[in-house]
CSV table of C-alpha atoms in Angstrom, one decimal:
chain,number,residue,atom,x,y,z
A,1,ALA,CA,-69.7,-0.8,117.8
A,2,GLN,CA,-67.6,2.8,119.3
A,3,SER,CA,-63.8,2.0,119.5
A,4,VAL,CA,-60.7,3.9,120.3
A,5,THR,CA,-56.9,3.1,119.0
A,6,GLN,CA,-53.9,4.9,120.9
A,7,LEU,CA,-50.6,5.2,118.3
A,8,GLY,CA,-47.7,4.4,120.6
A,9,SER,CA,-47.7,2.2,123.3
A,10,HIS,CA,-44.8,4.2,124.7
A,11,VAL,CA,-44.0,7.9,124.7
A,12,SER,CA,-40.7,9.5,125.9
A,13,VAL,CA,-40.2,13.0,126.5
A,14,SER,CA,-37.7,15.6,128.0
A,15,GLU,CA,-39.1,17.5,131.1
A,16,GLY,CA,-40.6,21.1,130.0
A,17,ALA,CA,-41.0,19.4,126.5
A,18,LEU,CA,-44.3,19.0,124.8
A,19,VAL,CA,-46.4,16.1,125.3
A,20,LEU,CA,-48.6,14.6,122.6
A,21,LEU,CA,-50.6,11.4,123.2
A,22,ARG,CA,-52.7,10.4,120.4
A,23,CYS,CA,-56.3,8.9,120.3
A,24,ASN,CA,-58.2,8.0,117.2
A,25,TYR,CA,-61.9,6.9,117.6
A,26,SER,CA,-64.4,5.0,115.3
A,27,SER,CA,-67.7,5.5,116.0
A,28,SER,CA,-71.1,5.9,113.7
A,29,VAL,CA,-72.4,8.3,116.1
A,30,PRO,CA,-71.0,11.4,117.9
A,31,PRO,CA,-68.8,9.6,120.5
A,32,TYR,CA,-68.3,11.0,123.8
A,33,LEU,CA,-64.5,10.8,124.5
A,34,PHE,CA,-62.5,10.4,127.6
A,35,TRP,CA,-58.5,10.6,128.7
A,36,TYR,CA,-57.7,8.8,132.1
A,37,VAL,CA,-54.6,8.6,133.8
A,38,GLN,CA,-53.4,6.0,135.8
A,39,TYR,CA,-50.4,6.3,138.5
A,40,PRO,CA,-47.9,3.2,139.4
A,41,ASN,CA,-50.0,0.8,141.5
A,42,GLN,CA,-53.1,3.1,141.7
A,43,GLY,CA,-56.9,3.1,140.2
A,44,LEU,CA,-57.4,4.9,136.9
A,45,GLN,CA,-58.5,9.2,137.4
A,46,LEU,CA,-60.4,11.1,134.8
A,47,LEU,CA,-58.2,13.5,133.4
A,48,LEU,CA,-60.8,15.1,130.9
A,49,LYS,CA,-63.9,14.4,129.0
A,50,TYR,CA,-65.2,15.8,125.7
A,51,THR,CA,-69.0,15.5,125.7
A,52,SER,CA,-69.9,17.2,122.4
A,53,ALA,CA,-69.7,20.6,123.8
A,54,ALA,CA,-66.5,23.0,122.9
A,55,THR,CA,-64.0,20.7,120.9
A,56,LEU,CA,-60.9,22.1,122.9
A,57,VAL,CA,-61.4,20.8,126.4
A,58,LYS,CA,-59.4,21.6,129.3
A,59,GLY,CA,-58.6,18.9,132.0
A,60,ILE,CA,-56.5,18.9,135.3
A,61,ASN,CA,-53.0,19.1,135.9
A,62,GLY,CA,-52.4,21.7,132.5
A,63,PHE,CA,-53.5,18.7,130.0
A,64,GLU,CA,-56.1,19.5,127.0
A,65,ALA,CA,-57.5,17.4,124.2
A,66,GLU,CA,-59.3,18.6,120.9
A,67,PHE,CA,-61.8,16.9,119.4
A,68,LYS,CA,-61.5,16.7,115.4
A,69,LYS,CA,-64.3,15.1,113.6
A,70,SER,CA,-62.5,15.6,110.6
A,71,GLU,CA,-59.5,13.2,111.7
A,72,THR,CA,-61.7,10.9,113.9
A,73,SER,CA,-59.2,12.5,116.5
A,74,PHE,CA,-59.0,13.1,120.2
A,75,HIS,CA,-55.4,13.9,120.9
A,76,LEU,CA,-54.1,14.7,124.4
A,77,THR,CA,-51.0,17.3,124.8
A,78,LYS,CA,-49.2,19.5,127.6
A,79,PRO,CA,-47.3,22.3,126.9
A,80,SER,CA,-44.9,21.7,129.2
A,81,ALA,CA,-44.0,18.0,130.5
A,82,HIS,CA,-43.3,17.5,134.4
A,83,MET,CA,-42.1,14.5,136.1
A,84,SER,CA,-45.0,14.3,137.6
A,85,ASP,CA,-46.6,13.6,134.6
A,86,ALA,CA,-45.2,9.9,134.3
A,87,ALA,CA,-47.8,7.7,134.2
A,88,GLU,CA,-50.0,5.4,131.9
A,89,TYR,CA,-52.7,7.4,130.1
A,90,PHE,CA,-55.7,5.8,128.5
A,91,CYS,CA,-58.3,7.3,126.1
A,92,ALA,CA,-61.9,5.6,126.2
A,93,VAL,CA,-65.1,6.0,124.5
A,94,LEU,CA,-68.5,5.8,125.6
A,95,GLN,CA,-70.5,2.7,124.4
A,96,GLY,CA,-74.0,2.4,125.0
A,97,ALA,CA,-75.3,3.5,128.7
A,98,GLN,CA,-72.3,4.5,130.3
A,99,LYS,CA,-70.2,1.6,129.1
A,100,LEU,CA,-66.5,2.7,128.6
A,101,VAL,CA,-64.4,0.9,126.5
A,102,PHE,CA,-60.6,1.5,126.8
A,103,GLY,CA,-57.9,2.2,124.4
A,104,GLN,CA,-54.6,-0.1,124.5
A,105,GLY,CA,-53.0,2.7,126.9
A,106,THR,CA,-49.8,4.8,126.2
A,107,ARG,CA,-47.1,4.7,128.8
A,108,LEU,CA,-45.3,8.2,129.1
A,109,THR,CA,-41.9,8.9,130.3
A,110,ILE,CA,-40.3,11.8,131.6
A,111,ASN,CA,-36.4,12.6,131.1
A,112,PRO,CA,-34.9,14.8,133.5
B,1,GLU,CA,-65.7,11.3,150.6
B,2,ALA,CA,-64.2,7.5,150.8
B,3,GLY,CA,-63.1,6.5,147.3
B,4,VAL,CA,-63.7,2.8,146.3
B,5,ALA,CA,-62.3,0.3,148.3
B,6,GLN,CA,-61.1,-3.1,147.2
B,7,SER,CA,-59.3,-6.3,148.5
B,8,PRO,CA,-57.1,-8.0,149.0
B,9,ARG,CA,-54.6,-5.7,146.9
B,10,TYR,CA,-52.6,-8.7,145.8
B,11,LYS,CA,-53.3,-12.6,145.5
B,12,ILE,CA,-51.1,-15.7,144.5
B,13,ILE,CA,-52.3,-18.6,143.7
B,14,GLU,CA,-52.0,-21.6,141.5
B,15,LYS,CA,-54.0,-23.0,138.6
B,16,ARG,CA,-57.0,-24.5,139.4
B,17,GLN,CA,-57.3,-22.8,142.6
B,18,SER,CA,-60.2,-20.3,143.4
B,19,VAL,CA,-59.9,-16.6,144.5
B,20,ALA,CA,-62.3,-14.1,145.1
B,21,PHE,CA,-61.9,-10.3,145.2
B,22,TRP,CA,-64.1,-7.6,147.3
B,23,CYS,CA,-65.1,-3.9,146.4
B,24,ASN,CA,-66.8,-1.4,148.2
B,25,PRO,CA,-68.2,1.5,146.4
B,26,ILE,CA,-68.4,5.2,146.7
B,27,SER,CA,-71.6,5.8,149.1
B,28,GLY,CA,-74.5,6.1,146.9
B,29,HIS,CA,-73.3,5.2,143.7
B,30,ALA,CA,-75.5,3.1,141.9
B,31,THR,CA,-73.4,1.6,139.3
B,32,LEU,CA,-70.7,-0.9,139.9
B,33,TYR,CA,-67.7,-1.8,137.2
B,34,TRP,CA,-65.5,-5.0,137.2
B,35,TYR,CA,-62.7,-4.4,134.7
B,36,GLN,CA,-60.0,-7.0,133.9
B,37,GLN,CA,-56.6,-5.2,133.1
B,38,ILE,CA,-53.9,-7.6,131.8
B,39,LEU,CA,-50.3,-6.4,131.7
B,40,GLY,CA,-49.7,-3.9,128.8
B,41,GLN,CA,-53.6,-4.1,127.7
B,42,GLY,CA,-56.6,-1.2,128.6
B,43,PRO,CA,-59.1,-2.2,131.3
B,44,LYS,CA,-61.6,-4.7,129.3
B,45,LEU,CA,-65.2,-4.1,131.3
B,46,LEU,CA,-66.2,-8.2,132.9
B,47,ILE,CA,-69.4,-6.9,134.3
B,48,GLN,CA,-71.8,-3.9,135.2
B,49,PHE,CA,-74.1,-3.8,137.9
B,50,GLN,CA,-76.9,-1.4,138.4
B,51,ASN,CA,-77.9,-1.9,142.0
B,52,ASN,CA,-78.2,-5.2,142.5
B,53,GLY,CA,-79.3,-6.4,138.7
B,54,VAL,CA,-76.7,-7.0,136.0
B,55,VAL,CA,-76.7,-4.6,133.1
B,56,ASP,CA,-73.9,-6.3,131.1
B,57,ASP,CA,-72.0,-8.9,131.4
B,58,SER,CA,-71.3,-10.0,128.0
B,59,GLN,CA,-67.7,-10.4,128.4
B,60,LEU,CA,-67.1,-12.3,131.5
B,61,PRO,CA,-66.2,-16.2,131.0
B,62,LYS,CA,-69.3,-17.5,132.7
B,63,ASP,CA,-67.5,-20.9,133.3
B,64,ARG,CA,-65.3,-20.0,135.8
B,65,PHE,CA,-66.0,-16.2,136.7
B,66,SER,CA,-68.8,-15.0,138.6
B,67,ALA,CA,-70.1,-11.9,140.1
B,68,GLU,CA,-72.3,-10.8,142.6
B,69,ARG,CA,-74.0,-7.5,144.4
B,70,LEU,CA,-76.1,-8.4,147.2
B,71,LYS,CA,-78.4,-5.6,148.6
B,72,GLY,CA,-76.6,-3.3,145.7
B,73,VAL,CA,-74.0,-2.2,147.6
B,74,ASP,CA,-70.9,-4.0,147.5
B,75,SER,CA,-69.8,-6.5,145.4
B,76,THR,CA,-67.9,-10.1,145.2
B,77,LEU,CA,-65.9,-11.4,142.2
B,78,LYS,CA,-64.9,-15.0,142.2
B,79,ILE,CA,-62.6,-17.0,139.9
B,80,GLN,CA,-62.8,-21.0,140.1
B,81,PRO,CA,-60.9,-22.1,139.2
B,82,ALA,CA,-58.1,-20.0,137.8
B,83,LYS,CA,-56.1,-20.3,134.9
B,84,LEU,CA,-52.8,-19.1,134.0
B,85,GLU,CA,-54.1,-16.5,131.7
B,86,ASP,CA,-56.2,-14.8,134.8
B,87,SER,CA,-52.9,-13.3,136.0
B,88,ALA,CA,-54.2,-9.0,135.7
B,89,VAL,CA,-55.1,-6.7,138.0
B,90,TYR,CA,-58.7,-6.7,138.5
B,91,LEU,CA,-60.5,-2.9,139.3
B,92,CYS,CA,-63.5,-2.2,140.5
B,93,ALA,CA,-65.4,1.4,139.4
B,94,SER,CA,-68.6,2.9,140.8
B,95,SER,CA,-70.5,5.9,139.1
B,96,GLN,CA,-73.5,7.6,140.3
B,97,GLY,CA,-75.8,6.0,137.3
B,98,LEU,CA,-76.9,6.2,133.9
B,99,GLY,CA,-76.1,9.3,132.5
B,100,ARG,CA,-73.1,10.4,130.0
B,101,SER,CA,-70.4,12.2,132.6
B,102,GLY,CA,-68.1,9.3,131.8
B,103,GLU,CA,-67.0,9.5,135.2
B,104,LEU,CA,-65.8,6.4,136.7
B,105,PHE,CA,-64.4,6.3,140.4
B,106,PHE,CA,-61.8,3.5,140.5
B,107,GLY,CA,-60.4,1.6,143.2
B,108,GLU,CA,-56.6,0.8,143.6
B,109,GLY,CA,-57.2,-2.6,142.0
B,110,SER,CA,-56.2,-6.5,143.1
B,111,ARG,CA,-53.2,-7.9,141.5
B,112,LEU,CA,-53.9,-11.6,140.7
B,113,THR,CA,-50.7,-13.8,140.0
B,114,VAL,CA,-51.7,-17.2,138.5
B,115,LEU,CA,-48.9,-19.8,138.9
């Protein structure tokens, strides 16, 4: 069964610095991969998704992710962090008929 | 367009008591999900409905958890009796149906504390 592993439960960066959140997947078939964001006391919201088209995927709020088959990775990046990016980020993989399996999550803190 | 509605937002009960959570999905969304999110962990799927039929309930602790989706619209998740380890946020999500869009629309969640 497909699964994802997020490296680092907590990432802290300075405002304006590069954001890099890591996600590795395990799948015997070409995976469909997603990043979701969860702001405090809110539900999850889709940031971006990879569905076997372009390997570099652009999402909302300036985030992007690159699918690298050779590294089984789908890391999330943003060139310049903003205070409003502080949230929990979840990588997910589609398993079967629209069942999303989530990673453990990475809490992003932005330092002024 | 109205989002996924959940209630109550917060609930505190003692162990062995019962609790019920309600979810109203986005209008027209055929698929409804209940996820359990324990503090510090990612959401875990409890049950998935397609209209009013169950697609996947493999991770639902059926000795204490039950869920229904009458008429294929809103849904109720019940826990009886509750245990301490059931303390979590229960997230309801909906989508337009089978496919690979991967976009689930989540409610704000119902936070359960079991004392």
